[in-house]
């Protein structure tokens, strides 16, 4: 029986740069940074206060991917077309200001959505994330995300 999600992969173009972005700009904790053999490095980060969930910052390549697929995936990451998930916050507008001041690139400022307040940002590789302050009840009187923001 599956009891939860422990680690999710975020494909990055440079592990050192990604490690700095996630720890210095987003404020994540570094959980693991280990060599796993020649040319293989295992880096995980996680949100403070959420020890049971980690992101592994992986450069596309062997052994997970063949060389051709790795190059294709790197191209998609660099192009900024991959959404890597949703990051939760208690105050989207305040977190937006804090992260923008640290140089995080936002492609959508905080906006009211039926599910809460949402902003969209990119990591240093090009992956985009939703930064969301969840509403307890769906507010169907508010518009869905259709404001023309460039999320790709």
XYZ file of C-alpha atoms in Angstrom:
152
model
C 0.000 0.000 0.000
C 1.303 3.468 -0.916
C 1.295 5.754 2.111
C 2.433 9.004 0.512
C 4.824 10.803 -1.790
C 8.381 11.129 -0.487
C 10.447 12.531 -3.393
C 9.507 14.216 -6.657
C 11.967 14.983 -9.451
C 12.539 18.478 -10.796
C 14.630 18.385 -13.977
C 17.255 21.139 -13.901
C 19.996 22.286 -16.237
C 22.715 22.811 -13.598
C 22.616 21.209 -10.159
C 24.828 23.769 -8.408
C 22.759 26.655 -9.743
C 19.499 24.885 -8.888
C 20.725 24.079 -5.376
C 21.514 27.764 -4.817
C 18.149 28.860 -6.264
C 16.065 26.488 -4.145
C 17.983 27.077 -0.904
C 18.943 30.765 -1.173
C 15.977 32.220 -3.055
C 13.108 29.910 -2.101
C 14.416 29.177 1.395
C 14.326 25.384 1.126
C 16.545 23.196 3.273
C 19.313 21.179 1.656
C 18.583 17.594 2.642
C 21.101 15.583 0.591
C 24.073 16.378 -1.641
C 25.940 13.167 -2.442
C 28.020 11.736 -5.240
C 26.380 8.556 -6.497
C 29.210 7.331 -8.682
C 30.972 8.818 -11.704
C 29.023 11.786 -13.042
C 25.981 11.151 -10.860
C 24.962 13.451 -8.027
C 21.924 13.191 -5.754
C 20.642 16.523 -4.439
C 17.410 16.855 -2.497
C 15.798 19.936 -0.992
C 12.620 20.433 0.982
C 10.414 23.059 2.538
C 11.215 23.815 6.154
C 8.633 22.196 8.379
C 7.764 19.501 5.828
C 10.404 16.810 6.426
C 8.533 14.007 4.667
C 8.549 15.550 1.162
C 11.648 16.320 -0.903
C 12.473 17.491 -4.409
C 15.409 15.863 -6.134
C 17.196 18.253 -8.487
C 18.267 16.116 -11.432
C 20.015 16.927 -14.685
C 18.408 14.841 -17.456
C 20.700 11.989 -18.448
C 21.743 8.396 -17.798
C 20.836 6.191 -16.074
C 17.279 7.607 -16.008
C 17.251 8.683 -19.657
C 19.008 7.755 -22.863
C 21.171 10.551 -24.358
C 18.636 11.540 -27.054
C 15.743 11.783 -24.576
C 17.952 13.684 -22.132
C 18.752 16.332 -24.761
C 15.077 16.646 -25.696
C 14.094 17.070 -22.049
C 16.841 19.662 -21.471
C 15.437 21.621 -24.422
C 11.925 21.570 -22.953
C 13.193 22.657 -19.534
C 15.230 25.502 -21.051
C 12.244 26.573 -23.164
C 10.172 26.941 -19.991
C 7.287 24.682 -20.980
C 7.376 22.319 -17.998
C 5.245 22.996 -14.940
C 6.792 21.314 -11.942
C 3.997 21.739 -9.398
C 2.327 23.913 -6.816
C 4.054 25.490 -3.848
C 1.799 26.328 -0.943
C 1.904 29.591 1.007
C -0.257 31.190 3.691
C 0.065 34.663 2.104
C 0.657 34.670 -1.656
C 1.040 38.435 -1.962
C 3.633 38.688 0.819
C 5.562 35.655 -0.459
C 5.461 37.104 -3.986
C 7.054 40.350 -2.736
C 9.668 38.451 -0.725
C 10.671 36.167 -3.610
C 10.587 38.909 -6.250
C 12.956 40.961 -4.053
C 15.349 37.974 -4.121
C 15.280 37.930 -7.926
C 12.760 35.154 -8.548
C 11.213 35.594 -12.020
C 7.418 35.774 -11.904
C 5.354 35.301 -15.062
C 2.103 36.114 -13.270
C 1.553 38.397 -10.305
C -0.807 37.278 -7.538
C -4.381 37.033 -8.781
C -7.669 35.948 -7.235
C -8.776 32.534 -8.458
C -11.747 30.397 -7.399
C -9.331 28.109 -5.505
C -7.315 30.906 -3.862
C -4.672 33.500 -4.672
C -2.087 32.359 -7.221
C 1.126 33.665 -8.767
C 3.353 31.842 -11.258
C 7.159 31.832 -11.160
C 10.047 30.105 -12.867
C 13.068 28.464 -11.311
C 16.549 29.181 -12.658
C 16.248 26.355 -15.223
C 12.890 27.500 -16.628
C 10.441 25.197 -14.813
C 7.323 27.049 -13.753
C 5.510 26.664 -10.457
C 2.224 27.881 -9.080
C 2.578 29.729 -5.777
C -0.842 29.280 -4.213
C -2.635 30.475 -1.111
C -5.543 28.036 -1.013
C -9.074 29.118 -0.295
C -11.015 26.817 2.040
C -14.064 26.853 -0.242
C -14.178 27.179 -4.023
C -15.452 30.644 -5.007
C -17.078 30.130 -8.404
C -17.880 33.838 -8.721
C -14.182 34.498 -9.450
C -12.663 33.979 -12.908
C -10.471 30.988 -13.693
C -6.865 31.590 -14.788
C -7.462 33.116 -18.203
C -5.638 36.410 -18.054
C -3.262 35.821 -20.941
C -0.236 35.272 -18.691
C 2.614 33.565 -20.514
C 2.998 30.277 -18.677
C 4.848 28.489 -21.481
